[in-house]
Amino acid sequence: MNINTEWYRAFYWTAVKGSLSRAAEKLHITQPAVSHTLKQLESQLGGQLFFRTPKGVVLTKEGEVLFSHVKQAFQLMEIGEKKIAEMHNLDSGEIHIGASDTLCKHFLLPYLEQYHQAYPNVRIHVTNRTTPETLALLKNGLIDFGIVNLPAADGRVNFRESQALHECLIGGKAYAALAEQPFHLEELSRYPLLMLESGGNTRRFLDGYSSSHGVTLKPEFELGSIDLIIQFVRSGFGLAFVAREYAQNELDAGTLVEIPLIPAVPERHVGIATLSGTPLSSASRRLLELLP
């Protein structure tokens, strides 16, 4: 049965208002237009829906049956519209983010705290993965956006540079003497080296940096997070590359020392990854506005 949904809208408001003229005012159309629409609906359904009275219109038995169902449909639509409005106003909604443990702790967490205070009814889900894994989640539609380590490239993903990161060579107190003079990259082979496990963007970036200067990095320890590396270095297990921004507290406290490396590691950035051509929810857009 081919019935225009606008016919049901005219039927609904005529029943609610009990008057063709008041229904016409609500729908911003003329009374004859409402009358014509109702006649089309009655013709299509094969029965009269209203009794005309001097005071307006009254539903027939058939009209009452139809109204009971149409009323539910319009109430559900109103609920849907309210839910959408709540999501736009950030009174509800969800955000799914992908980020590594390190990026979540050292970059994202302060902004999530600020966001949660402003919009406590928005649920936040964070999936901790490496940059390549985060990009895979994004392309599979499992997260709204990702916080990744740049450089990275993917034809389906837009990348926005955010916070700058400055990799430096660090050691514990046992290596404090190395901080007193320039340290050449090729000298690293003489000391135990700690690095992140292979497969992530940070490890790939550092391997690329060293190989571009004719040096192959051979770590004695491969660990799963920057925080673990910092703990191991602080305990005297060796040297490590760590973004200065992630170890600043320990450097300021003197529990770690920065060793002046020649050549210096190039600057890199935290990146915000979104899927090309895919619109973001209001909740996600608002959080991205907070990120630098």
mmCIF file of C-alpha atoms in Angstrom:
data_model
loop_
_atom_site.group_PDB
_atom_site.id
_atom_site.type_symbol
_atom_site.label_atom_id
_atom_site.label_comp_id
_atom_site.label_asym_id
_atom_site.label_seq_id
_atom_site.Cartn_x
_atom_site.Cartn_y
_atom_site.Cartn_z
ATOM 1 C CA MET A 1 0.000 0.000 0.000
ATOM 2 C CA ASN A 2 1.560 3.258 -1.143
ATOM 3 C CA ILE A 3 0.660 5.931 1.396
ATOM 4 C CA ASN A 4 2.502 9.221 1.750
ATOM 5 C CA THR A 5 3.704 9.710 5.334
ATOM 6 C CA GLU A 6 2.480 13.304 5.148
ATOM 7 C CA TRP A 7 -1.060 11.900 4.966
ATOM 8 C CA TYR A 8 -0.542 10.314 8.361
ATOM 9 C CA ARG A 9 0.827 13.581 9.703
ATOM 10 C CA ALA A 10 -2.361 15.371 8.607
ATOM 11 C CA PHE A 11 -4.458 12.567 10.096
ATOM 12 C CA TYR A 12 -2.524 12.648 13.388
ATOM 13 C CA TRP A 13 -2.830 16.381 13.956
ATOM 14 C CA THR A 14 -6.468 16.482 12.895
ATOM 15 C CA ALA A 15 -7.203 13.804 15.497
ATOM 16 C CA VAL A 16 -5.144 15.584 18.162
ATOM 17 C CA LYS A 17 -6.643 19.020 17.471
ATOM 18 C CA GLY A 18 -10.186 17.786 16.685
ATOM 19 C CA SER A 19 -10.402 20.372 13.937
ATOM 20 C CA LEU A 20 -9.340 20.677 10.319
ATOM 21 C CA SER A 21 -8.559 24.379 10.703
ATOM 22 C CA ARG A 22 -6.400 23.900 13.810
ATOM 23 C CA ALA A 23 -4.595 20.995 12.136
ATOM 24 C CA ALA A 24 -3.974 23.254 9.134
ATOM 25 C CA GLU A 25 -2.476 25.919 11.421
ATOM 26 C CA LYS A 26 -0.189 23.335 13.042
ATOM 27 C CA LEU A 27 0.959 22.000 9.665
ATOM 28 C CA HIS A 28 1.247 25.463 8.079
ATOM 29 C CA ILE A 29 -1.015 24.515 5.173
ATOM 30 C CA THR A 30 -4.554 25.446 4.170
ATOM 31 C CA GLN A 31 -7.684 23.777 5.526
ATOM 32 C CA PRO A 32 -8.719 22.537 2.033
ATOM 33 C CA ALA A 33 -5.293 20.911 1.745
ATOM 34 C CA VAL A 34 -5.872 19.026 5.014
ATOM 35 C CA SER A 35 -9.349 17.972 3.882
ATOM 36 C CA HIS A 36 -8.000 16.750 0.530
ATOM 37 C CA THR A 37 -5.199 14.807 2.249
ATOM 38 C CA LEU A 38 -7.645 13.059 4.593
ATOM 39 C CA LYS A 39 -9.886 12.091 1.681
ATOM 40 C CA GLN A 40 -6.880 10.549 -0.075
ATOM 41 C CA LEU A 41 -5.994 8.575 3.046
ATOM 42 C CA GLU A 42 -9.578 7.396 3.551
ATOM 43 C CA SER A 43 -9.776 6.372 -0.094
ATOM 44 C CA GLN A 44 -6.555 4.422 0.161
ATOM 45 C CA LEU A 45 -7.583 2.679 3.377
ATOM 46 C CA GLY A 46 -11.127 2.083 2.187
ATOM 47 C CA GLY A 47 -13.059 3.629 5.077
ATOM 48 C CA GLN A 48 -14.089 6.815 6.798
ATOM 49 C CA LEU A 49 -11.759 8.025 9.540
ATOM 50 C CA PHE A 50 -13.643 11.063 10.879
ATOM 51 C CA PHE A 51 -17.191 12.183 11.541
ATOM 52 C CA ARG A 52 -17.676 15.846 10.692
ATOM 53 C CA THR A 53 -19.563 17.764 13.419
ATOM 54 C CA PRO A 54 -20.433 21.455 13.874
ATOM 55 C CA LYS A 55 -17.627 21.715 16.459
ATOM 56 C CA GLY A 56 -14.984 19.919 14.432
ATOM 57 C CA VAL A 57 -14.232 16.275 13.743
ATOM 58 C CA VAL A 58 -14.450 13.044 15.771
ATOM 59 C CA LEU A 59 -12.677 9.775 15.036
ATOM 60 C CA THR A 60 -14.691 6.842 13.763
ATOM 61 C CA LYS A 61 -14.056 3.347 15.178
ATOM 62 C CA GLU A 62 -11.692 2.688 12.285
ATOM 63 C CA GLY A 63 -10.084 6.075 12.902
ATOM 64 C CA GLU A 64 -9.549 5.251 16.589
ATOM 65 C CA VAL A 65 -7.786 2.007 15.702
ATOM 66 C CA LEU A 66 -5.531 3.767 13.216
ATOM 67 C CA PHE A 67 -4.849 6.647 15.612
ATOM 68 C CA SER A 68 -3.720 4.290 18.394
ATOM 69 C CA HIS A 69 -0.911 3.050 16.142
ATOM 70 C CA VAL A 70 -0.094 6.341 14.445
ATOM 71 C CA LYS A 71 0.119 8.015 17.853
ATOM 72 C CA GLN A 72 2.735 5.492 18.971
ATOM 73 C CA ALA A 73 4.722 6.068 15.792
ATOM 74 C CA PHE A 74 4.722 9.847 16.234
ATOM 75 C CA GLN A 75 5.639 9.531 19.914
ATOM 76 C CA LEU A 76 8.580 7.322 18.985
ATOM 77 C CA MET A 77 9.684 9.870 16.380
ATOM 78 C CA GLU A 78 9.462 12.635 18.984
ATOM 79 C CA ILE A 79 11.571 10.555 21.354
ATOM 80 C CA GLY A 80 14.101 10.025 18.579
ATOM 81 C CA GLU A 81 14.208 13.746 17.846
ATOM 82 C CA LYS A 82 14.742 14.496 21.547
ATOM 83 C CA LYS A 83 17.552 11.931 21.711
ATOM 84 C CA ILE A 84 19.225 13.532 18.718
ATOM 85 C CA ALA A 85 18.860 16.954 20.338
ATOM 86 C CA GLU A 86 20.368 15.590 23.560
ATOM 87 C CA MET A 87 23.310 14.204 21.613
ATOM 88 C CA HIS A 88 23.851 17.553 19.890
ATOM 89 C CA ASN A 89 23.681 19.250 23.298
ATOM 90 C CA LEU A 90 26.025 16.546 24.689
ATOM 91 C CA ASP A 91 23.498 15.445 27.310
ATOM 92 C CA SER A 92 24.133 11.897 26.106
ATOM 93 C CA GLY A 93 26.204 10.021 23.549
ATOM 94 C CA GLU A 94 29.352 7.935 23.284
ATOM 95 C CA ILE A 95 32.887 8.417 22.015
ATOM 96 C CA HIS A 96 35.198 5.585 20.969
ATOM 97 C CA ILE A 97 38.894 6.477 20.848
ATOM 98 C CA GLY A 98 41.983 4.498 19.944
ATOM 99 C CA ALA A 99 45.324 5.398 21.544
ATOM 100 C CA SER A 100 48.422 3.738 22.961
ATOM 101 C CA ASP A 101 48.932 3.549 26.722
ATOM 102 C CA THR A 102 51.605 6.238 26.511
ATOM 103 C CA LEU A 103 49.569 8.657 24.392
ATOM 104 C CA CYS A 104 46.538 8.098 26.570
ATOM 105 C CA LYS A 105 48.415 8.872 29.790
ATOM 106 C CA HIS A 106 50.790 11.622 28.683
ATOM 107 C CA PHE A 107 48.712 13.374 26.016
ATOM 108 C CA LEU A 108 45.022 12.505 26.050
ATOM 109 C CA LEU A 109 44.161 12.113 29.743
ATOM 110 C CA PRO A 110 44.151 15.806 30.758
ATOM 111 C CA TYR A 111 41.757 16.640 27.911
ATOM 112 C CA LEU A 112 39.506 13.691 28.772
ATOM 113 C CA GLU A 113 39.307 14.944 32.351
ATOM 114 C CA GLN A 114 38.349 18.421 31.150
ATOM 115 C CA TYR A 115 35.794 16.990 28.729
ATOM 116 C CA HIS A 116 34.257 14.675 31.328
ATOM 117 C CA GLN A 117 33.808 17.536 33.764
ATOM 118 C CA ALA A 118 31.989 19.569 31.106
ATOM 119 C CA TYR A 119 29.916 16.684 29.665
ATOM 120 C CA PRO A 120 29.554 13.970 32.333
ATOM 121 C CA ASN A 121 26.738 12.169 30.494
ATOM 122 C CA VAL A 122 28.844 11.347 27.436
ATOM 123 C CA ARG A 123 30.374 7.886 27.756
ATOM 124 C CA ILE A 124 34.032 7.614 26.740
ATOM 125 C CA HIS A 125 35.593 4.355 25.560
ATOM 126 C CA VAL A 126 39.360 4.160 24.991
ATOM 127 C CA THR A 127 40.948 1.175 23.252
ATOM 128 C CA ASN A 128 44.684 0.929 23.885
ATOM 129 C CA ARG A 129 46.556 -0.124 20.765
ATOM 130 C CA THR A 130 49.707 0.747 18.812
ATOM 131 C CA THR A 131 49.451 3.277 15.995
ATOM 132 C CA PRO A 132 49.116 0.631 13.215
ATOM 133 C CA GLU A 133 46.474 -1.217 15.252
ATOM 134 C CA THR A 134 44.639 2.033 15.986
ATOM 135 C CA LEU A 135 44.493 2.871 12.275
ATOM 136 C CA ALA A 136 43.100 -0.614 11.561
ATOM 137 C CA LEU A 137 40.365 -0.068 14.167
ATOM 138 C CA LEU A 138 39.557 3.302 12.603
ATOM 139 C CA LYS A 139 39.238 1.897 9.085
ATOM 140 C CA ASN A 140 37.028 -0.924 10.375
ATOM 141 C CA GLY A 141 34.647 1.593 11.972
ATOM 142 C CA LEU A 142 35.369 0.439 15.533
ATOM 143 C CA ILE A 143 36.548 3.834 16.827
ATOM 144 C CA ASP A 144 35.570 7.425 16.033
ATOM 145 C CA PHE A 145 39.121 8.729 15.876
ATOM 146 C CA GLY A 146 42.629 7.756 16.901
ATOM 147 C CA ILE A 147 45.518 9.402 18.724
ATOM 148 C CA VAL A 148 48.649 8.182 16.960
ATOM 149 C CA ASN A 149 52.373 8.698 16.676
ATOM 150 C CA LEU A 150 53.410 10.498 13.519
ATOM 151 C CA PRO A 151 54.764 10.160 10.912
ATOM 152 C CA ALA A 152 52.083 7.864 9.529
ATOM 153 C CA ALA A 153 50.391 7.606 6.151
ATOM 154 C CA ASP A 154 47.180 6.021 4.895
ATOM 155 C CA GLY A 155 45.097 7.037 1.900
ATOM 156 C CA ARG A 156 41.830 6.547 3.806
ATOM 157 C CA VAL A 157 42.847 8.531 6.875
ATOM 158 C CA ASN A 158 43.243 12.236 7.581
ATOM 159 C CA PHE A 159 46.062 13.152 9.959
ATOM 160 C CA ARG A 160 46.299 16.387 11.932
ATOM 161 C CA GLU A 161 49.536 17.265 13.680
ATOM 162 C CA SER A 162 49.139 17.996 17.363
ATOM 163 C CA GLN A 163 51.695 18.184 20.183
ATOM 164 C CA ALA A 164 55.364 18.169 19.182
ATOM 165 C CA LEU A 165 57.543 15.418 20.672
ATOM 166 C CA HIS A 166 61.312 15.595 21.123
ATOM 167 C CA GLU A 167 63.039 12.248 21.472
ATOM 168 C CA CYS A 168 66.128 12.334 23.663
ATOM 169 C CA LEU A 169 68.613 9.804 24.989
ATOM 170 C CA ILE A 170 68.298 9.213 28.730
ATOM 171 C CA GLY A 171 70.063 7.237 31.400
ATOM 172 C CA GLY A 172 69.911 6.664 35.144
ATOM 173 C CA LYS A 173 72.256 8.150 37.733
ATOM 174 C CA ALA A 174 74.872 5.517 36.895
ATOM 175 C CA TYR A 175 75.241 7.133 33.464
ATOM 176 C CA ALA A 176 75.394 10.725 34.685
ATOM 177 C CA ALA A 177 78.947 11.155 33.382
ATOM 178 C CA LEU A 178 77.705 10.668 29.806
ATOM 179 C CA ALA A 179 75.588 13.811 30.162
ATOM 180 C CA GLU A 180 78.655 16.006 30.600
ATOM 181 C CA GLN A 181 79.724 15.993 26.946
ATOM 182 C CA PRO A 182 78.254 15.306 23.499
ATOM 183 C CA PHE A 183 77.470 11.658 22.834
ATOM 184 C CA HIS A 184 77.716 10.333 19.284
ATOM 185 C CA LEU A 185 75.071 7.943 18.012
ATOM 186 C CA GLU A 186 77.567 5.262 16.983
ATOM 187 C CA GLU A 187 78.730 5.018 20.613
ATOM 188 C CA LEU A 188 75.403 3.432 21.574
ATOM 189 C CA SER A 189 76.707 -0.009 20.638
ATOM 190 C CA ARG A 190 78.937 0.127 23.745
ATOM 191 C CA TYR A 191 76.001 0.413 26.147
ATOM 192 C CA PRO A 192 72.880 -1.626 26.923
ATOM 193 C CA LEU A 193 69.919 -0.139 25.063
ATOM 194 C CA LEU A 194 66.239 -0.317 25.961
ATOM 195 C CA MET A 195 63.578 0.194 23.286
ATOM 196 C CA LEU A 196 59.914 -0.386 22.594
ATOM 197 C CA GLU A 197 58.946 -3.638 20.944
ATOM 198 C CA SER A 198 58.921 -3.768 17.152
ATOM 199 C CA GLY A 199 55.698 -3.020 15.296
ATOM 200 C CA GLY A 200 54.842 0.440 16.575
ATOM 201 C CA ASN A 201 55.388 3.801 14.896
ATOM 202 C CA THR A 202 57.778 5.102 17.559
ATOM 203 C CA ARG A 203 60.111 2.123 17.163
ATOM 204 C CA ARG A 204 59.912 2.424 13.370
ATOM 205 C CA PHE A 205 60.691 6.145 13.590
ATOM 206 C CA LEU A 206 63.778 5.587 15.777
ATOM 207 C CA ASP A 207 65.037 2.716 13.633
ATOM 208 C CA GLY A 208 64.671 4.969 10.587
ATOM 209 C CA TYR A 209 66.523 7.805 12.289
ATOM 210 C CA SER A 210 69.475 5.613 13.250
ATOM 211 C CA SER A 211 69.716 3.809 9.909
ATOM 212 C CA SER A 212 69.748 7.156 8.090
ATOM 213 C CA HIS A 213 73.022 7.807 9.957
ATOM 214 C CA GLY A 214 74.483 4.389 9.266
ATOM 215 C CA VAL A 215 73.739 2.922 12.693
ATOM 216 C CA THR A 216 71.633 -0.132 13.486
ATOM 217 C CA LEU A 217 70.011 -0.074 16.921
ATOM 218 C CA LYS A 218 70.297 -3.373 18.762
ATOM 219 C CA PRO A 219 68.322 -3.214 21.997
ATOM 220 C CA GLU A 220 69.207 -5.454 24.893
ATOM 221 C CA PHE A 221 65.706 -5.004 26.329
ATOM 222 C CA GLU A 222 62.472 -4.613 24.393
ATOM 223 C CA LEU A 223 59.550 -3.467 26.518
ATOM 224 C CA GLY A 224 55.867 -2.811 25.895
ATOM 225 C CA SER A 225 55.493 0.758 27.130
ATOM 226 C CA ILE A 226 57.408 3.985 27.642
ATOM 227 C CA ASP A 227 56.564 3.982 31.352
ATOM 228 C CA LEU A 228 58.251 0.582 31.728
ATOM 229 C CA ILE A 229 61.283 1.826 29.833
ATOM 230 C CA ILE A 230 61.556 4.849 32.131
ATOM 231 C CA GLN A 231 61.366 2.589 35.199
ATOM 232 C CA PHE A 232 64.042 0.235 33.845
ATOM 233 C CA VAL A 233 66.334 3.128 32.901
ATOM 234 C CA ARG A 234 65.869 4.693 36.331
ATOM 235 C CA SER A 235 66.890 1.359 37.858
ATOM 236 C CA GLY A 236 70.139 1.406 35.902
ATOM 237 C CA PHE A 237 69.462 -1.166 33.183
ATOM 238 C CA GLY A 238 70.833 1.012 30.393
ATOM 239 C CA LEU A 239 70.064 3.874 28.019
ATOM 240 C CA ALA A 240 66.864 4.588 26.105
ATOM 241 C CA PHE A 241 65.200 6.966 23.689
ATOM 242 C CA VAL A 242 62.192 8.663 25.269
ATOM 243 C CA ALA A 243 60.237 11.761 24.333
ATOM 244 C CA ARG A 244 61.434 14.495 26.665
ATOM 245 C CA GLU A 245 57.823 15.438 27.285
ATOM 246 C CA TYR A 246 57.192 12.004 28.808
ATOM 247 C CA ALA A 247 60.208 12.002 31.138
ATOM 248 C CA GLN A 248 60.311 15.664 32.156
ATOM 249 C CA ASN A 249 59.393 15.016 35.808
ATOM 250 C CA GLU A 250 62.204 12.486 36.231
ATOM 251 C CA LEU A 251 64.672 14.747 34.435
ATOM 252 C CA ASP A 252 63.721 17.687 36.649
ATOM 253 C CA ALA A 253 64.018 15.508 39.756
ATOM 254 C CA GLY A 254 67.443 14.231 38.725
ATOM 255 C CA THR A 255 66.462 10.555 38.744
ATOM 256 C CA LEU A 256 67.188 10.531 35.010
ATOM 257 C CA VAL A 257 69.736 12.450 32.984
ATOM 258 C CA GLU A 258 69.542 13.550 29.370
ATOM 259 C CA ILE A 259 72.566 12.661 27.303
ATOM 260 C CA PRO A 260 73.291 15.238 24.548
ATOM 261 C CA LEU A 261 73.066 13.151 21.397
ATOM 262 C CA ILE A 262 74.796 13.856 18.069
ATOM 263 C CA PRO A 263 73.011 13.966 15.685
ATOM 264 C CA ALA A 264 69.819 14.946 17.495
ATOM 265 C CA VAL A 265 66.655 12.991 16.799
ATOM 266 C CA PRO A 266 64.274 14.956 14.520
ATOM 267 C CA GLU A 267 61.127 16.402 16.014
ATOM 268 C CA ARG A 268 57.971 14.368 15.552
ATOM 269 C CA HIS A 269 54.328 14.888 16.523
ATOM 270 C CA VAL A 270 51.320 13.342 18.123
ATOM 271 C CA GLY A 271 48.678 12.957 15.422
ATOM 272 C CA ILE A 272 44.882 12.949 15.415
ATOM 273 C CA ALA A 273 43.567 10.440 12.885
ATOM 274 C CA THR A 274 40.057 10.569 11.426
ATOM 275 C CA LEU A 275 38.528 8.550 8.620
ATOM 276 C CA SER A 276 38.239 10.445 5.325
ATOM 277 C CA GLY A 277 34.667 11.222 4.273
ATOM 278 C CA THR A 278 33.137 10.004 7.536
ATOM 279 C CA PRO A 279 31.260 12.603 9.630
ATOM 280 C CA LEU A 280 31.937 12.724 13.347
ATOM 281 C CA SER A 281 29.305 12.858 16.071
ATOM 282 C CA SER A 282 28.760 16.096 17.980
ATOM 283 C CA ALA A 283 30.398 14.511 21.025
ATOM 284 C CA SER A 284 33.532 13.566 19.067
ATOM 285 C CA ARG A 285 33.759 16.948 17.353
ATOM 286 C CA ARG A 286 33.582 18.761 20.682
ATOM 287 C CA LEU A 287 36.406 16.653 22.138
ATOM 288 C CA LEU A 288 38.573 17.210 19.065
ATOM 289 C CA GLU A 289 38.066 20.954 19.497
ATOM 290 C CA LEU A 290 39.770 20.673 22.884
ATOM 291 C CA LEU A 291 42.852 18.927 21.512
ATOM 292 C CA PRO A 292 45.755 21.128 20.404
#
